[in-house]
Short mmCIF file of C-alpha atoms in Angstrom, two decimals:
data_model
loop_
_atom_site.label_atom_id
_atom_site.label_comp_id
_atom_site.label_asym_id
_atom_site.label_seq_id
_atom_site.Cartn_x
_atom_site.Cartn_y
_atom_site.Cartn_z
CA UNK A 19 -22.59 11.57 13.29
CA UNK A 20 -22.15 8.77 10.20
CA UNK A 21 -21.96 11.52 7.89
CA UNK A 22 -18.98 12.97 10.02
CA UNK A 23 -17.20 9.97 10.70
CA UNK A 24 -17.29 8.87 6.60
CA UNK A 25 -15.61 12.24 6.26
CA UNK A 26 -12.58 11.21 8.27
CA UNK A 27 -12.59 8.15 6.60
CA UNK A 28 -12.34 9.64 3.55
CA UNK A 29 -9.70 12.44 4.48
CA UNK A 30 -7.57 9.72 6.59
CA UNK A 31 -7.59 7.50 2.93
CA UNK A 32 -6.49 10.24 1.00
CA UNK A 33 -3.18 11.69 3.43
CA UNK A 34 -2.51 7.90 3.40
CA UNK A 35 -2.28 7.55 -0.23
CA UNK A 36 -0.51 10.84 -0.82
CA UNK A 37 2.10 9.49 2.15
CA UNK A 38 2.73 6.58 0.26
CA UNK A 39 2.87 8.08 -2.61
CA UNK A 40 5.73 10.12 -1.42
CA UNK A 41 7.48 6.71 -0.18
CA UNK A 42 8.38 6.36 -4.25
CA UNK A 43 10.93 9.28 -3.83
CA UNK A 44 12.07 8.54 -0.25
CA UNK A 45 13.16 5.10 -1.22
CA UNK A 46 14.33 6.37 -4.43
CA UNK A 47 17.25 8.66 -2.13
CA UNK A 48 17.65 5.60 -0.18
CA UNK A 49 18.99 3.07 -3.22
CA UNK A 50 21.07 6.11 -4.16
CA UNK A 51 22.29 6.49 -0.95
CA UNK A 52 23.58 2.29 -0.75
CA UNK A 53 20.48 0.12 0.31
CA UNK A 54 18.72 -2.36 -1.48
CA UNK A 55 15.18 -2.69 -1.93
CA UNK A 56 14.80 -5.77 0.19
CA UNK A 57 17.52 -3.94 3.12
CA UNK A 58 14.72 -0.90 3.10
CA UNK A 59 11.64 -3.23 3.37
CA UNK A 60 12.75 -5.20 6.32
CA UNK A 61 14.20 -1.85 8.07
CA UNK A 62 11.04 0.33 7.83
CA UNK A 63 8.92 -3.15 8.62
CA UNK A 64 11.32 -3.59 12.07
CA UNK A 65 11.08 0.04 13.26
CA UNK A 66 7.55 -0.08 12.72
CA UNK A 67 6.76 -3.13 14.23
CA UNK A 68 9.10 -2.65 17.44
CA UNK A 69 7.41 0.58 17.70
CA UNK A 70 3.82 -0.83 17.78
CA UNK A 71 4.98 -3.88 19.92
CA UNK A 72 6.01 -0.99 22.54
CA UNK A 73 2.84 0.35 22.52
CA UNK A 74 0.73 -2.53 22.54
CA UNK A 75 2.58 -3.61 25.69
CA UNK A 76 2.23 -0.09 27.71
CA UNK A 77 -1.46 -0.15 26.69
CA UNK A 78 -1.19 -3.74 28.41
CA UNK A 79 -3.77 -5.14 26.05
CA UNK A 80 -1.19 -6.94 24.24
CA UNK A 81 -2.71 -10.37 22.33
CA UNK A 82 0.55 -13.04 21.02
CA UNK A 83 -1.89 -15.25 19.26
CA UNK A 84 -5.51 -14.70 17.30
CA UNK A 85 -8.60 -16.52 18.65
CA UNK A 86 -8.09 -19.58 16.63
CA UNK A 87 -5.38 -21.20 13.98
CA UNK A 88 -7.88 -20.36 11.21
CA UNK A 89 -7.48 -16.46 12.18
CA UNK A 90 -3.35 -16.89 12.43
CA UNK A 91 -3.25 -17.93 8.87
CA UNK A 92 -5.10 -15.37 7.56
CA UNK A 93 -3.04 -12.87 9.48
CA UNK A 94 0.18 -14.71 7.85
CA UNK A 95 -1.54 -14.22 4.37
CA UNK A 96 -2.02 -10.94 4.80
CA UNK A 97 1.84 -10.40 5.83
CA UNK A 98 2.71 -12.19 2.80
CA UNK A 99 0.13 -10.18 0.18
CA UNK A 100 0.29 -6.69 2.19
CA UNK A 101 4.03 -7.37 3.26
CA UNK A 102 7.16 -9.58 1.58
CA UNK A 103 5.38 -10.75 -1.10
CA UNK A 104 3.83 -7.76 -2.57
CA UNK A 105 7.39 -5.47 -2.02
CA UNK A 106 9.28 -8.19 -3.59
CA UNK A 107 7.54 -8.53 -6.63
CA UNK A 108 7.11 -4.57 -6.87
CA UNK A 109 10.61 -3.55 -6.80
CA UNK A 110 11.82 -7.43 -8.54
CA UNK A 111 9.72 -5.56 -11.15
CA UNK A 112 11.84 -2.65 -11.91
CA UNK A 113 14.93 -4.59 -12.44
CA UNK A 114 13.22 -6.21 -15.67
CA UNK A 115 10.68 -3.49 -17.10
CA UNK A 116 10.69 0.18 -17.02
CA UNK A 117 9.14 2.06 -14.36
CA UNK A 118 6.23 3.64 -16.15
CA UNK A 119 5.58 -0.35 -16.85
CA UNK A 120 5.40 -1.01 -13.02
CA UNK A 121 3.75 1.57 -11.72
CA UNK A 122 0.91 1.91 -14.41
CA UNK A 123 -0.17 -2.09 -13.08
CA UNK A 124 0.14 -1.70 -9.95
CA UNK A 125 -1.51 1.37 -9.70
CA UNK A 126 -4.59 0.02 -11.24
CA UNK A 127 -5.12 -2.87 -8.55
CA UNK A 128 -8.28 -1.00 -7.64
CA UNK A 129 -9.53 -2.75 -10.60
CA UNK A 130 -8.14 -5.83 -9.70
CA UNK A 131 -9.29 -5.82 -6.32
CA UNK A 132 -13.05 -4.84 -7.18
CA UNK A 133 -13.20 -7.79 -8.97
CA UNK A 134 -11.53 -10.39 -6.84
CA UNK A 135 -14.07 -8.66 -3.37
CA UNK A 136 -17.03 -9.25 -5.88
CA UNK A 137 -16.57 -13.22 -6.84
CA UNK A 138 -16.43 -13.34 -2.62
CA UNK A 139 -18.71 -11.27 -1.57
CA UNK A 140 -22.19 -10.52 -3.39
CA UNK A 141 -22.81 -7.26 -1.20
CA UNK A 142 -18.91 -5.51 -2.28
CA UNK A 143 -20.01 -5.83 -5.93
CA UNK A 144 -20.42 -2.20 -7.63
CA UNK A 145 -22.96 -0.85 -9.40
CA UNK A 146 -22.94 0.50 -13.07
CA UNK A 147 -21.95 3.83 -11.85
CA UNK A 148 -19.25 2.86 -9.65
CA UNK A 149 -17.38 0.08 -12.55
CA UNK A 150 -18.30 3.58 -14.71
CA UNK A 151 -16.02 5.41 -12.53
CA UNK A 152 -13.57 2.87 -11.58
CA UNK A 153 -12.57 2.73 -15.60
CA UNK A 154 -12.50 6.60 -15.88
CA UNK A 155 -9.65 6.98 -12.46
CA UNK A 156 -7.83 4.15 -14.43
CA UNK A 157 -7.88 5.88 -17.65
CA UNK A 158 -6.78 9.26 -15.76
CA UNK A 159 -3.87 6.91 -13.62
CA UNK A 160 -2.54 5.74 -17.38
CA UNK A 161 -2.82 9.56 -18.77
CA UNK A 162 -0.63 10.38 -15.54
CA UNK A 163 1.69 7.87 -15.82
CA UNK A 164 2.36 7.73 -19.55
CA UNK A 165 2.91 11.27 -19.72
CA UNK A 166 1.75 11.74 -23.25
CA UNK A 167 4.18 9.19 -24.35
CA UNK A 168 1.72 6.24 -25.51
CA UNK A 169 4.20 3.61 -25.85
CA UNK A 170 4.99 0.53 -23.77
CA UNK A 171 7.75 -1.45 -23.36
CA UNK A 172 6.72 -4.96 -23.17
CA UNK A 173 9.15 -7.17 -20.85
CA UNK A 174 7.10 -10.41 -20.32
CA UNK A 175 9.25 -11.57 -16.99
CA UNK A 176 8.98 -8.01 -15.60
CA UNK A 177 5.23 -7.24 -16.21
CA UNK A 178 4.22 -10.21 -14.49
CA UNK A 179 5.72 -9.34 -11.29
CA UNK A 180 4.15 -5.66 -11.61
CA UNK A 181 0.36 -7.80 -11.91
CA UNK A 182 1.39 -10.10 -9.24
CA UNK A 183 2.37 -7.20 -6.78
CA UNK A 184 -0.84 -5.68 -7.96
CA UNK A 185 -2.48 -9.08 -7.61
CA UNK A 186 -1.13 -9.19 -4.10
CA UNK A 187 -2.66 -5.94 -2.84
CA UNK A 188 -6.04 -7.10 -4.13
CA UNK A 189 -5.78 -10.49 -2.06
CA UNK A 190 -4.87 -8.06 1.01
CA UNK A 191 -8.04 -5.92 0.14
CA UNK A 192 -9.59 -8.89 0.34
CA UNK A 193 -8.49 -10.70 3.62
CA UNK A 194 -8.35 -7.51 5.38
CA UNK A 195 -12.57 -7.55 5.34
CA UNK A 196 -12.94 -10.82 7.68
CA UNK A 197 -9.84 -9.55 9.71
CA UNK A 198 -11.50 -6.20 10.33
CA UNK A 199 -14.74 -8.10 11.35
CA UNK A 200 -13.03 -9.64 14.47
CA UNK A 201 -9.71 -7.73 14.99
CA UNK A 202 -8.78 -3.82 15.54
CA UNK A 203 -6.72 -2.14 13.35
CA UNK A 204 -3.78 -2.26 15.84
CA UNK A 205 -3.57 -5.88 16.30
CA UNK A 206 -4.16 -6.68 12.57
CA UNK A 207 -1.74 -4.35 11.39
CA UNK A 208 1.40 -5.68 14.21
CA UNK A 209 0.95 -8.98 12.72
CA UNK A 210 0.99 -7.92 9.31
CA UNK A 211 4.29 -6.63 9.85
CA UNK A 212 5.41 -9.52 12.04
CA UNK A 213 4.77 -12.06 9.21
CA UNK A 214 5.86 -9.97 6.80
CA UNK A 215 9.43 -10.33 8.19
CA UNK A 216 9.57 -13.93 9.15
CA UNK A 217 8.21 -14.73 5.68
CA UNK A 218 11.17 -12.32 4.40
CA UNK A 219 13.73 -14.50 5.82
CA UNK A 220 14.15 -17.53 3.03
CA UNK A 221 15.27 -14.34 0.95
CA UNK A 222 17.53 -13.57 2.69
CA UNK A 223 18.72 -17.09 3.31
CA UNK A 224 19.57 -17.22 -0.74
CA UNK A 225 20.92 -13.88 -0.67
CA UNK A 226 22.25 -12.89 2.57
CA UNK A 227 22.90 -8.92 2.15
CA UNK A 228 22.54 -6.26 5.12
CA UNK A 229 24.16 -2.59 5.25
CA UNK A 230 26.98 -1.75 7.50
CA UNK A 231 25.41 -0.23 11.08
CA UNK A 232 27.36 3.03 9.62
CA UNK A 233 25.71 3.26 6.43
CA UNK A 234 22.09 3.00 8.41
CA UNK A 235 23.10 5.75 10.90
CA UNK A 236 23.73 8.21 8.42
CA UNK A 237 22.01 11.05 9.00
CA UNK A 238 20.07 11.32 5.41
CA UNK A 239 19.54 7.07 5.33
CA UNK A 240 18.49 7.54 9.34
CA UNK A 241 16.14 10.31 8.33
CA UNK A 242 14.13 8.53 5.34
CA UNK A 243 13.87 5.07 7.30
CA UNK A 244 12.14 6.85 10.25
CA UNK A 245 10.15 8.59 7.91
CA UNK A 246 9.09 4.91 6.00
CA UNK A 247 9.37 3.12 9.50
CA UNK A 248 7.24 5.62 11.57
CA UNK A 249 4.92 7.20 9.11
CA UNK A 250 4.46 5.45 6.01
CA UNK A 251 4.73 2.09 7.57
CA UNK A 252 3.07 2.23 11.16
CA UNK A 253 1.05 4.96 10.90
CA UNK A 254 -0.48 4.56 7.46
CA UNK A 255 -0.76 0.45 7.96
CA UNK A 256 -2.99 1.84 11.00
CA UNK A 257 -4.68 4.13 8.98
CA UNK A 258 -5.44 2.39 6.03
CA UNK A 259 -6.64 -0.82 7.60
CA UNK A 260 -9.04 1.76 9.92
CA UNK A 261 -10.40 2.94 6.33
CA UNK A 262 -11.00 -0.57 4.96
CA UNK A 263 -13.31 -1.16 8.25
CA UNK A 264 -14.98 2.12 7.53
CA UNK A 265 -15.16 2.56 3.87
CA UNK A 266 -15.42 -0.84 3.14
CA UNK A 267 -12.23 -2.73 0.87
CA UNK A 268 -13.45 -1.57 -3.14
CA UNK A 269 -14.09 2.43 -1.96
CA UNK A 270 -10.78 2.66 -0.05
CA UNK A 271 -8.77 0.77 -2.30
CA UNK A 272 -9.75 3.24 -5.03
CA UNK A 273 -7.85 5.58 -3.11
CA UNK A 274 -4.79 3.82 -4.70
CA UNK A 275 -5.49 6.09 -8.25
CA UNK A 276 -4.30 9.18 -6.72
CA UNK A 277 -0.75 7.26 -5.73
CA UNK A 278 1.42 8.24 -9.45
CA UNK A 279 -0.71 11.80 -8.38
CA UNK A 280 0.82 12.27 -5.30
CA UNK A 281 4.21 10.62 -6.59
CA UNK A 282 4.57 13.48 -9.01
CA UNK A 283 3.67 16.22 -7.03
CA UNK A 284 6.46 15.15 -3.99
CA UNK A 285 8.45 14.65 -6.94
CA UNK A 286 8.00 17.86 -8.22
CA UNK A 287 8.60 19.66 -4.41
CA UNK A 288 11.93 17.85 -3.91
CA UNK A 289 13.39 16.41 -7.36
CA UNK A 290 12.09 19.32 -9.23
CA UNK A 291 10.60 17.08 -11.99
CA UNK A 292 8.33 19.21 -14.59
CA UNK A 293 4.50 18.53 -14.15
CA UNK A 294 2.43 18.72 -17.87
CA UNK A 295 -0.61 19.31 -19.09
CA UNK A 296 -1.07 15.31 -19.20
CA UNK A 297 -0.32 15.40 -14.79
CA UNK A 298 -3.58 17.69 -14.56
CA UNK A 299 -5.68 15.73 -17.22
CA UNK A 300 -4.95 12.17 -16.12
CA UNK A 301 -5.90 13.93 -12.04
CA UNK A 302 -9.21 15.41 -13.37
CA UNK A 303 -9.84 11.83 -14.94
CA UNK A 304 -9.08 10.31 -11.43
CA UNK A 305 -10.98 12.68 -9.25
CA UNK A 306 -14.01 12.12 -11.87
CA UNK A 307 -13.67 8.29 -11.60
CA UNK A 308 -13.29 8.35 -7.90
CA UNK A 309 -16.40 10.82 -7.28
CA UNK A 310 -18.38 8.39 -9.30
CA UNK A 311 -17.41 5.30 -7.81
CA UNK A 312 -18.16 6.49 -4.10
CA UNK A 313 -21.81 7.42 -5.08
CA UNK A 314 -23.00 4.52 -3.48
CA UNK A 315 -21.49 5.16 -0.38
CA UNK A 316 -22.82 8.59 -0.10
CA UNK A 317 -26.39 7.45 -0.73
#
């Protein structure tokens, strides 16, 4: 029955990676199409928090408040590190360094977050076998990213926003393991995007911006922020914060190597983008590295 259950785990963490790595190209059409990258954030957060409001309330086991003040502010920090804080700094990131910049940190905040769960907690720390195979998926996630092109632009302003949004997922990682201990995915995962809305709102207090109700109702903008609203927000928040309880934070969050993976094979499906011999090293790398590191959990 254990052994059954850790296989959903597993399979639930990988179709939520492989979603979000999708969400790279779906807000991609969306800034062509006339949104910002702050307008996108808050409109996939609201859909996906009215939508989980609604059901809370029909289940009628709704809950307003945690248990105690202590709880509410760690549900704020993780709206802030899963929510505004770690989607500002991501995208803030792209307007000073390249792409290949920002997404080869943040995609190794696996790394990150291994280490920051280990100086916490004694029983997340990995064995030999597992840092082993953490460092392989990281070397396969630069192979994929870089392309074969080994060189990297260094923008000092930009780079640092890439580690803190990487930074930020690791501190999420990390709060999400006393949240899971007394919360259910459902509650945890409402408040996370509750908080990461209110705490949006100084932003937009500096720089007040929102799209004209036509622009959102167009049928291609409508389309991709149900998809980020419904699925990659709601659904995969659920999801991912059901595999942390399961999997435990370092063996789901190494997951996040197979995000650039899954970027460039949606890429390849819609924007027709050539894959090379470097896409299917760099994946053998990360499937290598990932295998390893899960040993433990498979013991």
């Amino acid at each position: 029955m254990k052994r059954n259950l850790s296989f959903w785990y597993h399979l639930t963490a990988f179709l939520t990676v492989a979603i979000w790595g999708s969400t790279f190209v779906s807000t991609k059409l969306l800034l062509l199409g006339g949104l910002s990258a702050a307008e996108i954030f808050v409109l996939r957060f609201i859909i996906a928090y009215v939508l989980l409001l609604v059901f809370s309330l029909v289940r009628g086991r709704h809950r307003w408040l945690s248990r105690s003040w202590k709880d509410e502010l760690l549900m704020v920090g993780l709206g802030i590190s899963g929510g505004s804080l770690y989607f500002l700094t991501e995208n803030s990131a792209m307007n000073y360094t390249t792409t290949t910049n920002t997404s080869l940190i943040v995609c190794l905040c696996p790394l990150f977050a291994a280490l920051l769960i280990a100086l916490v907690y004694k029983s997340e720390r990995m064995s030999g076998v597992q840092a082993a195979g953490s460092l392989i998926a990281a070397v396969g996630v630069c192979v994929v990213v870089m392309n074969g092109r080994f060189v990297l632009h260094l923008s000092p302003l930009g780079d640092m926003l890439a580690f803190g949004a990487c930074l930020c997922w690791a501190v999420y990682s990390l709060l999400m393991i006393p949240a899971s201990q007394r919360y259910g995915s459902l509650f945890i995962t409402r408040k996370v995007f509750f908080y990461g809305l209110l705490t949006m709102v100084p932003y937009f207090v500096v720089y007040p911006e929102f799209p004209p109700f036509s622009l959102i109702m167009r049928p291609d903008i409508l389309a991709g922020l149900l998809f980020l609203g419904c699925v990659a927000s709601m659904l995969c928040f659920l999801a991912w914060n059901w595999v942390i309880k399961g999997l435990g934070a370092v063996t789901a969050t190494n997951y996040v190597y197979l995000n650039p993976v899954c970027t460039i094979i949606v890429a390849r499906l819609v924007l027709s983008e050539r894959i090379t011999v470097w896409f299917l090293v760099g994946t053998v790398l990360i499937i290598s590295g990932m295998y390893m590191s899960a040993r433990k959990h498979q013991a």
